[in-house]
Amino acid sequence: MDFDMAHYLLTEGRRKEKENSSMRSPSKEAYRKCLAETLLNNQTRILAFKSKPSASIQGMIFNEVCSSHLPKSSAKPHRCIPQRTLDAPDLIDDYYLNLLDWGSDNVLSIALGNKVYLWDGLDGSTSELLSVEEETGPVTSVSWAPDGRHIAVGLNNSEVQLWDSAAMRLLRTLHGGHRSRVGALAWNNHILTTGGMDGLIVNNDVRVRSSVVETYRGHQEEVCGLKWSSSGRHLASGGNDNLIHIWDRSSSGGPNKWLHRFENHTAAVKALAWCPFQSNLLASGGGGGDRCIKFWNTQTGACLNSVDTGSQVCALLWNKKERELLSSHGFAQNQLTLWKYPSMVKVAELTGHTSRVLFMAQSPDGCTVASDAGDETLKFWNVFGTPEPPN
């Protein structure tokens, strides 16, 4: 019956451009923060349990949740998937950003406002990696380098920072590649690829002083999805202009010549995932005006299949061991859906988030998926099986 609190919580999120809330003015943002401090007494819980954890594996609390909205004709028995929940306050509810990544050393990075936190998957400990000034932030993207120690951080002011997570030290700042915020990052060995609101895609060689080695120009609006193929030869990019480009780094056609340009989506494309068992297969997901998962043969440029999911597609992940694909969604169920490929029969629907599931990241062993949503919760799902015992 606290109407002030209820009104604050109900009016916190609004739409921006096609997929997000409109940008608040400084005065409105100041009012919002003041209101939050008054109503919530500035109580924050960073990557803390929603309730007191019991003594369980690695200090995590397991809440068993089973899939319920499955077709009765599903051949497999319903899969019961454990779920764990942590608090993630101040998460920016922005479809175009990429604020979650899981490194090869089993450390999860998450950007919350102007800060980046690290959560250790081995012992559950949390540490703050960095905090940027208001005029620099917020943090708009995070991405671990293949070594699991170094991490790239994209910022609202167009800069990209490179950090040593073990030493908790800033190594260098990349300038000049973009004119506005950097919302997408992807590593290809020593090449860090950045995508900006300016529509540019920049390849940075982080080993040299003048880092910019290539700039791809194909998108007319913000680049929100970037993924390198496992071979490191092909880059898939998705943008707010509803386009997907496939770039061939070994091509002699120049930085403005894409290998393929896919125009079939009717909304922004952020969700991109290369198939682990078929190197030329790419899955893509469209925003709220599209709602489709599409599959592409990047060798021929053909669209192999298109499935209407019924809601905004925010992220996609392949199962590394089975022919399955996991998607995360927005309104109305804010669910994660596990699909059997290529039939695209639903294996499970995972509910629990109360806002759109913007980001997903996969553990190094491929078994666990972390999902981060606009409801400021971080959930862990043992969706792809259990880890294999060490030899």
Short mmCIF file of C-alpha atoms in Angstrom, two decimals:
data_model
loop_
_atom_site.label_atom_id
_atom_site.label_comp_id
_atom_site.label_asym_id
_atom_site.label_seq_id
_atom_site.Cartn_x
_atom_site.Cartn_y
_atom_site.Cartn_z
CA MET A 1 0.00 0.00 0.00
CA ASP A 2 3.00 2.32 -0.35
CA PHE A 3 1.76 4.31 -3.36
CA ASP A 4 4.90 6.47 -3.69
CA MET A 5 7.04 3.34 -3.90
CA ALA A 6 4.62 1.65 -6.31
CA HIS A 7 4.54 4.68 -8.63
CA TYR A 8 8.35 4.89 -8.62
CA LEU A 9 8.79 1.23 -9.51
CA LEU A 10 6.11 1.31 -12.22
CA THR A 11 7.45 4.39 -14.00
CA GLU A 12 11.16 3.54 -13.84
CA GLY A 13 11.40 1.97 -17.32
CA ARG A 14 10.42 3.62 -20.65
CA ARG A 15 11.04 2.90 -24.29
CA LYS A 16 14.09 4.32 -26.14
CA GLU A 17 14.17 4.55 -29.92
CA LYS A 18 12.80 1.23 -31.21
CA GLU A 19 13.84 -1.01 -28.34
CA ASN A 20 14.66 1.21 -25.33
CA SER A 21 13.50 3.99 -23.05
CA SER A 22 14.09 7.61 -24.14
CA MET A 23 17.19 9.30 -22.77
CA ARG A 24 16.50 11.20 -19.57
CA SER A 25 17.50 14.84 -19.26
CA PRO A 26 20.05 15.68 -16.52
CA SER A 27 17.35 17.27 -14.38
CA LYS A 28 15.07 14.24 -14.68
CA GLU A 29 17.97 11.91 -13.88
CA ALA A 30 18.87 13.96 -10.81
CA TYR A 31 15.23 13.84 -9.70
CA ARG A 32 15.15 10.07 -10.24
CA LYS A 33 18.28 9.54 -8.13
CA CYS A 34 16.96 11.79 -5.38
CA LEU A 35 13.66 9.90 -5.41
CA ALA A 36 15.46 6.57 -5.29
CA GLU A 37 17.55 7.68 -2.33
CA THR A 38 14.46 8.90 -0.47
CA LEU A 39 12.32 5.84 -1.13
CA LEU A 40 14.96 3.13 -1.04
CA ASN A 41 17.34 4.64 1.54
CA ASN A 42 20.20 3.96 -0.90
CA GLN A 43 20.12 0.27 -0.04
CA THR A 44 22.21 -1.57 -2.63
CA ARG A 45 23.20 -5.21 -2.83
CA ILE A 46 25.85 -5.87 -5.45
CA LEU A 47 25.82 -9.46 -6.71
CA ALA A 48 24.33 -10.61 -3.40
CA PHE A 49 21.82 -13.40 -2.92
CA LYS A 50 18.14 -12.48 -3.07
CA SER A 51 17.74 -14.34 0.20
CA LYS A 52 20.24 -15.75 2.69
CA PRO A 53 22.11 -18.59 1.00
CA SER A 54 22.10 -22.04 2.49
CA ALA A 55 25.23 -24.14 2.78
CA SER A 56 25.38 -25.61 -0.71
CA ILE A 57 27.79 -26.19 -3.57
CA GLN A 58 30.33 -23.34 -3.91
CA GLY A 59 28.26 -21.19 -1.58
CA MET A 60 25.46 -20.81 -4.13
CA ILE A 61 21.78 -21.29 -3.39
CA PHE A 62 19.79 -23.52 -5.73
CA ASN A 63 16.10 -22.94 -6.32
CA GLU A 64 14.73 -25.80 -8.42
CA VAL A 65 12.51 -24.57 -11.26
CA CYS A 66 11.04 -26.83 -13.92
CA SER A 67 9.87 -25.94 -17.42
CA SER A 68 6.11 -25.68 -17.60
CA HIS A 69 5.09 -24.21 -20.96
CA LEU A 70 6.16 -27.07 -23.19
CA PRO A 71 4.23 -28.64 -26.07
CA LYS A 72 2.64 -31.94 -25.02
CA SER A 73 4.01 -33.55 -28.15
CA SER A 74 7.62 -32.98 -27.05
CA ALA A 75 9.50 -36.23 -27.48
CA LYS A 76 11.83 -35.72 -24.52
CA PRO A 77 10.71 -35.63 -20.89
CA HIS A 78 10.52 -32.18 -19.34
CA ARG A 79 13.93 -31.03 -18.21
CA CYS A 80 14.30 -29.70 -14.67
CA ILE A 81 16.88 -26.93 -14.60
CA PRO A 82 18.36 -25.53 -11.36
CA GLN A 83 18.30 -21.74 -11.00
CA ARG A 84 20.35 -19.41 -8.79
CA THR A 85 19.76 -15.68 -8.32
CA LEU A 86 22.00 -12.73 -7.40
CA ASP A 87 21.18 -9.03 -7.08
CA ALA A 88 22.46 -6.76 -9.86
CA PRO A 89 21.37 -3.21 -8.94
CA ASP A 90 21.83 -0.26 -11.32
CA LEU A 91 21.89 -2.47 -14.41
CA ILE A 92 21.17 -0.28 -17.45
CA ASP A 93 18.01 -1.49 -19.20
CA ASP A 94 19.30 -0.90 -22.72
CA TYR A 95 18.78 -3.42 -25.53
CA TYR A 96 21.74 -2.10 -27.55
CA LEU A 97 24.44 -2.64 -24.94
CA ASN A 98 26.45 -5.75 -23.98
CA LEU A 99 27.04 -5.68 -20.24
CA LEU A 100 27.78 -9.32 -19.34
CA ASP A 101 30.60 -11.72 -20.26
CA TRP A 102 32.09 -14.92 -18.82
CA GLY A 103 35.83 -15.37 -19.21
CA SER A 104 37.86 -18.52 -19.82
CA ASP A 105 39.18 -18.37 -16.22
CA ASN A 106 35.61 -18.78 -14.89
CA VAL A 107 35.19 -15.14 -13.88
CA LEU A 108 31.99 -13.34 -14.80
CA SER A 109 32.15 -9.62 -15.56
CA ILE A 110 29.08 -7.42 -15.26
CA ALA A 111 28.68 -3.68 -15.80
CA LEU A 112 26.36 -1.90 -13.39
CA GLY A 113 26.06 1.79 -14.14
CA ASN A 114 29.53 3.34 -14.01
CA LYS A 115 31.17 0.29 -12.42
CA VAL A 116 32.36 -3.14 -13.52
CA TYR A 117 32.24 -6.03 -11.05
CA LEU A 118 33.88 -9.45 -11.23
CA TRP A 119 32.22 -12.58 -9.83
CA ASP A 120 34.48 -15.61 -9.36
CA GLY A 121 32.73 -18.81 -10.41
CA LEU A 122 35.00 -20.95 -8.22
CA ASP A 123 34.37 -19.41 -4.81
CA GLY A 124 31.50 -16.95 -5.45
CA SER A 125 33.54 -13.93 -4.36
CA THR A 126 32.82 -10.49 -5.81
CA SER A 127 35.22 -7.60 -6.47
CA GLU A 128 34.94 -4.18 -8.08
CA LEU A 129 37.26 -3.87 -11.07
CA LEU A 130 36.69 -0.24 -11.96
CA SER A 131 34.55 2.85 -11.56
CA VAL A 132 34.44 5.63 -14.15
CA GLU A 133 33.45 9.27 -13.79
CA GLU A 134 29.97 10.49 -14.72
CA GLU A 135 31.24 12.37 -17.79
CA THR A 136 32.95 9.20 -19.05
CA GLY A 137 30.33 6.58 -18.26
CA PRO A 138 28.24 4.70 -18.03
CA VAL A 139 29.96 1.48 -19.05
CA THR A 140 28.36 0.31 -22.29
CA SER A 141 30.09 -3.03 -23.00
CA VAL A 142 32.45 -5.61 -21.51
CA SER A 143 34.35 -8.46 -23.17
CA TRP A 144 37.02 -10.88 -21.91
CA ALA A 145 40.11 -11.52 -24.00
CA PRO A 146 40.73 -15.20 -24.86
CA ASP A 147 43.35 -15.47 -22.08
CA GLY A 148 40.69 -14.89 -19.39
CA ARG A 149 42.85 -12.28 -17.66
CA HIS A 150 42.50 -9.15 -19.75
CA ILE A 151 39.17 -7.45 -20.29
CA ALA A 152 37.97 -4.70 -22.62
CA VAL A 153 35.49 -2.11 -21.36
CA GLY A 154 33.53 0.13 -23.74
CA LEU A 155 32.38 3.53 -22.50
CA ASN A 156 29.66 6.03 -23.26
CA ASN A 157 32.25 8.70 -24.24
CA SER A 158 33.55 6.55 -27.18
CA GLU A 159 36.68 5.27 -25.39
CA VAL A 160 37.65 1.64 -24.79
CA GLN A 161 39.73 0.66 -21.76
CA LEU A 162 41.89 -2.46 -21.45
CA TRP A 163 42.30 -3.84 -17.93
CA ASP A 164 44.43 -6.52 -16.28
CA SER A 165 41.91 -8.24 -13.99
CA ALA A 166 44.56 -10.06 -11.94
CA ALA A 167 46.47 -6.87 -11.12
CA MET A 168 43.28 -4.76 -11.09
CA ARG A 169 45.15 -2.27 -13.27
CA LEU A 170 44.27 -0.14 -16.31
CA LEU A 171 46.71 -1.03 -19.11
CA ARG A 172 45.70 1.43 -21.83
CA THR A 173 42.84 3.45 -23.28
CA LEU A 174 41.94 3.29 -26.97
CA HIS A 175 40.95 6.65 -28.45
CA GLY A 176 39.81 7.90 -31.81
CA GLY A 177 38.10 4.86 -33.25
CA HIS A 178 34.56 6.08 -32.59
CA ARG A 179 32.65 9.32 -32.17
CA SER A 180 30.07 8.01 -29.69
CA ARG A 181 29.41 5.18 -27.26
CA VAL A 182 30.89 1.72 -27.84
CA GLY A 183 28.17 -0.84 -27.16
CA ALA A 184 29.65 -3.96 -28.79
CA LEU A 185 33.02 -5.71 -28.41
CA ALA A 186 34.50 -8.92 -29.83
CA TRP A 187 37.97 -10.46 -29.58
CA ASN A 188 39.86 -12.30 -32.32
CA ASN A 189 43.17 -13.29 -30.70
CA HIS A 190 45.06 -9.95 -30.34
CA ILE A 191 42.48 -8.05 -32.42
CA LEU A 192 39.77 -6.26 -30.44
CA THR A 193 36.80 -5.33 -32.61
CA THR A 194 34.59 -2.47 -31.43
CA GLY A 195 31.16 -1.38 -32.62
CA GLY A 196 29.75 2.07 -31.96
CA MET A 197 26.62 4.16 -32.06
CA ASP A 198 28.26 5.93 -35.03
CA GLY A 199 27.73 2.78 -37.12
CA LEU A 200 31.45 2.07 -37.42
CA ILE A 201 33.24 -1.21 -36.75
CA VAL A 202 36.92 -0.89 -35.83
CA ASN A 203 39.59 -3.59 -35.61
CA ASN A 204 42.21 -2.68 -33.00
CA ASP A 205 45.55 -4.47 -32.69
CA VAL A 206 46.13 -4.08 -28.96
CA ARG A 207 49.85 -4.93 -29.31
CA VAL A 208 50.78 -1.71 -31.11
CA ARG A 209 50.64 1.96 -30.18
CA SER A 210 48.42 3.06 -33.10
CA SER A 211 45.84 0.35 -32.53
CA VAL A 212 43.34 0.99 -35.36
CA VAL A 213 44.17 -1.34 -38.26
CA GLU A 214 40.82 -1.57 -40.10
CA THR A 215 37.49 0.24 -40.10
CA TYR A 216 34.37 -1.39 -41.58
CA ARG A 217 31.62 0.90 -42.87
CA GLY A 218 28.31 -0.78 -43.65
CA HIS A 219 25.83 0.10 -40.92
CA GLN A 220 23.90 3.37 -40.95
CA GLU A 221 22.89 3.15 -37.29
CA GLU A 222 24.29 1.80 -34.02
CA VAL A 223 26.22 -1.48 -34.13
CA CYS A 224 24.86 -3.58 -31.26
CA GLY A 225 26.01 -7.12 -32.13
CA LEU A 226 29.50 -8.42 -32.99
CA LYS A 227 30.68 -12.04 -33.17
CA TRP A 228 33.81 -13.56 -34.72
CA SER A 229 33.61 -17.08 -36.15
CA SER A 230 35.67 -19.77 -34.46
CA SER A 231 38.22 -19.66 -37.31
CA GLY A 232 38.74 -15.92 -36.81
CA ARG A 233 38.15 -15.30 -40.50
CA HIS A 234 34.55 -14.08 -40.55
CA LEU A 235 32.92 -11.36 -38.46
CA ALA A 236 29.15 -11.05 -38.10
CA SER A 237 27.77 -7.62 -37.22
CA GLY A 238 24.21 -6.60 -36.39
CA GLY A 239 22.78 -3.12 -36.08
CA ASN A 240 19.84 -0.90 -35.27
CA ASP A 241 19.37 -0.50 -39.03
CA ASN A 242 17.98 -4.09 -39.04
CA LEU A 243 21.00 -5.29 -41.05
CA ILE A 244 23.50 -8.13 -40.64
CA HIS A 245 26.87 -7.99 -42.36
CA ILE A 246 29.39 -10.79 -42.77
CA TRP A 247 32.94 -9.48 -43.12
CA ASP A 248 35.86 -11.56 -44.40
CA ARG A 249 39.10 -10.36 -42.81
CA SER A 250 41.19 -12.24 -45.35
CA SER A 251 39.42 -10.58 -48.28
CA SER A 252 41.22 -8.10 -50.51
CA GLY A 253 37.99 -6.22 -51.20
CA GLY A 254 38.78 -3.49 -48.67
CA PRO A 255 37.18 -2.49 -45.35
CA ASN A 256 33.96 -1.26 -46.99
CA LYS A 257 33.26 -4.49 -48.87
CA TRP A 258 31.22 -7.02 -46.93
CA LEU A 259 30.97 -10.65 -47.96
CA HIS A 260 27.20 -10.81 -47.33
CA ARG A 261 24.51 -8.31 -46.36
CA PHE A 262 21.31 -9.76 -44.86
CA GLU A 263 18.24 -7.51 -44.90
CA ASN A 264 15.53 -9.99 -43.83
CA HIS A 265 15.07 -8.81 -40.24
CA THR A 266 12.55 -6.01 -39.61
CA ALA A 267 14.00 -4.76 -36.30
CA ALA A 268 17.38 -4.24 -34.67
CA VAL A 269 19.70 -7.25 -34.62
CA LYS A 270 21.82 -7.70 -31.51
CA ALA A 271 21.62 -11.47 -30.94
CA LEU A 272 24.23 -13.30 -33.04
CA ALA A 273 25.70 -16.79 -32.48
CA TRP A 274 28.01 -18.90 -34.65
CA CYS A 275 27.23 -22.60 -34.55
CA PRO A 276 29.93 -24.71 -32.81
CA PHE A 277 29.30 -27.83 -34.92
CA GLN A 278 28.82 -26.21 -38.36
CA SER A 279 31.29 -23.43 -39.05
CA ASN A 280 29.30 -21.62 -41.74
CA LEU A 281 26.01 -21.55 -39.76
CA LEU A 282 25.00 -18.30 -38.05
CA ALA A 283 21.91 -17.74 -35.88
CA SER A 284 20.48 -14.23 -35.49
CA GLY A 285 17.61 -12.74 -33.50
CA GLY A 286 15.53 -9.63 -34.18
CA GLY A 287 14.11 -7.02 -31.83
CA GLY A 288 10.55 -6.24 -30.85
CA GLY A 289 9.32 -5.44 -34.36
CA ASP A 290 10.69 -8.69 -35.77
CA ARG A 291 10.74 -11.37 -33.02
CA CYS A 292 12.33 -13.97 -35.33
CA ILE A 293 15.32 -16.28 -35.04
CA LYS A 294 16.90 -16.78 -38.45
CA PHE A 295 19.59 -19.20 -39.60
CA TRP A 296 22.09 -18.31 -42.31
CA ASN A 297 24.53 -20.21 -44.49
CA THR A 298 27.37 -17.69 -44.52
CA GLN A 299 29.09 -19.51 -47.37
CA THR A 300 26.20 -19.13 -49.81
CA GLY A 301 24.34 -16.26 -48.16
CA ALA A 302 21.10 -18.26 -47.98
CA CYS A 303 18.53 -17.92 -45.19
CA LEU A 304 17.94 -21.52 -44.11
CA ASN A 305 15.04 -21.00 -41.69
CA SER A 306 13.09 -18.35 -39.83
CA VAL A 307 11.12 -18.96 -36.61
CA ASP A 308 8.73 -16.41 -35.09
CA THR A 309 9.32 -16.56 -31.33
CA GLY A 310 6.50 -14.15 -30.44
CA SER A 311 8.71 -11.69 -28.55
CA GLN A 312 11.86 -9.56 -28.74
CA VAL A 313 14.99 -11.72 -29.12
CA CYS A 314 17.76 -10.30 -26.91
CA ALA A 315 20.49 -12.96 -26.95
CA LEU A 316 21.38 -16.37 -28.40
CA LEU A 317 23.72 -19.15 -27.20
CA TRP A 318 24.45 -22.57 -28.70
CA ASN A 319 24.87 -25.71 -26.61
CA LYS A 320 28.49 -26.80 -27.16
CA LYS A 321 27.67 -30.50 -26.69
CA GLU A 322 24.21 -31.01 -28.15
CA ARG A 323 22.35 -29.58 -31.14
CA GLU A 324 20.43 -27.03 -29.08
CA LEU A 325 20.03 -23.26 -29.09
CA LEU A 326 19.08 -21.03 -26.15
CA SER A 327 17.34 -17.70 -26.70
CA SER A 328 16.39 -14.94 -24.26
CA HIS A 329 13.39 -12.70 -24.70
CA GLY A 330 11.49 -9.60 -23.72
CA PHE A 331 7.77 -8.93 -23.20
CA ALA A 332 5.51 -10.68 -22.40
CA GLN A 333 7.06 -13.72 -20.65
CA ASN A 334 10.65 -12.43 -20.32
CA GLN A 335 11.75 -16.04 -20.65
CA LEU A 336 14.66 -18.12 -21.84
CA THR A 337 13.71 -20.73 -24.44
CA LEU A 338 15.70 -23.86 -25.23
CA TRP A 339 15.23 -25.12 -28.79
CA LYS A 340 16.19 -28.38 -30.47
CA TYR A 341 18.06 -27.73 -33.73
CA PRO A 342 17.21 -28.01 -36.60
CA SER A 343 13.58 -28.91 -35.80
CA MET A 344 13.23 -25.84 -33.53
CA VAL A 345 10.99 -27.80 -31.19
CA LYS A 346 10.91 -26.25 -27.72
CA VAL A 347 12.77 -28.31 -25.15
CA ALA A 348 12.17 -25.97 -22.21
CA GLU A 349 10.96 -22.49 -21.29
CA LEU A 350 12.68 -20.93 -18.30
CA THR A 351 10.78 -18.23 -16.46
CA GLY A 352 11.62 -16.20 -13.38
CA HIS A 353 12.77 -12.83 -14.69
CA THR A 354 10.19 -10.06 -14.45
CA SER A 355 11.72 -7.86 -17.16
CA ARG A 356 13.31 -8.52 -20.54
CA VAL A 357 16.33 -10.81 -20.43
CA LEU A 358 18.85 -8.54 -22.11
CA PHE A 359 22.13 -10.44 -21.71
CA MET A 360 23.36 -14.03 -21.53
CA ALA A 361 26.83 -15.50 -20.98
CA GLN A 362 28.06 -19.09 -21.00
CA SER A 363 30.46 -20.67 -18.50
CA PRO A 364 33.80 -21.99 -19.79
CA ASP A 365 32.65 -25.62 -19.44
CA GLY A 366 29.59 -24.78 -21.54
CA CYS A 367 27.08 -26.09 -18.98
CA THR A 368 25.87 -23.02 -17.09
CA VAL A 369 24.28 -19.88 -18.52
CA ALA A 370 24.07 -16.55 -16.70
CA SER A 371 21.17 -14.28 -17.64
CA ASP A 372 20.86 -10.62 -16.75
CA ALA A 373 17.59 -8.73 -17.03
CA GLY A 374 16.06 -5.31 -16.61
CA ASP A 375 14.67 -6.49 -13.25
CA GLU A 376 18.23 -6.08 -11.87
CA THR A 377 18.72 -9.78 -11.16
CA LEU A 378 21.43 -12.11 -12.39
CA LYS A 379 20.29 -15.72 -12.70
CA PHE A 380 22.33 -18.86 -13.29
CA TRP A 381 20.80 -21.81 -15.14
CA ASN A 382 22.31 -25.27 -15.40
CA VAL A 383 20.64 -25.51 -18.79
CA PHE A 384 23.21 -27.42 -20.85
CA GLY A 385 23.90 -30.31 -18.44
CA THR A 386 26.44 -30.96 -15.71
CA PRO A 387 30.23 -30.54 -16.00
CA GLU A 388 32.24 -33.63 -16.82
CA PRO A 389 34.36 -34.91 -13.91
CA PRO A 390 38.10 -34.19 -14.23
CA ASN A 391 40.28 -37.03 -15.54
#
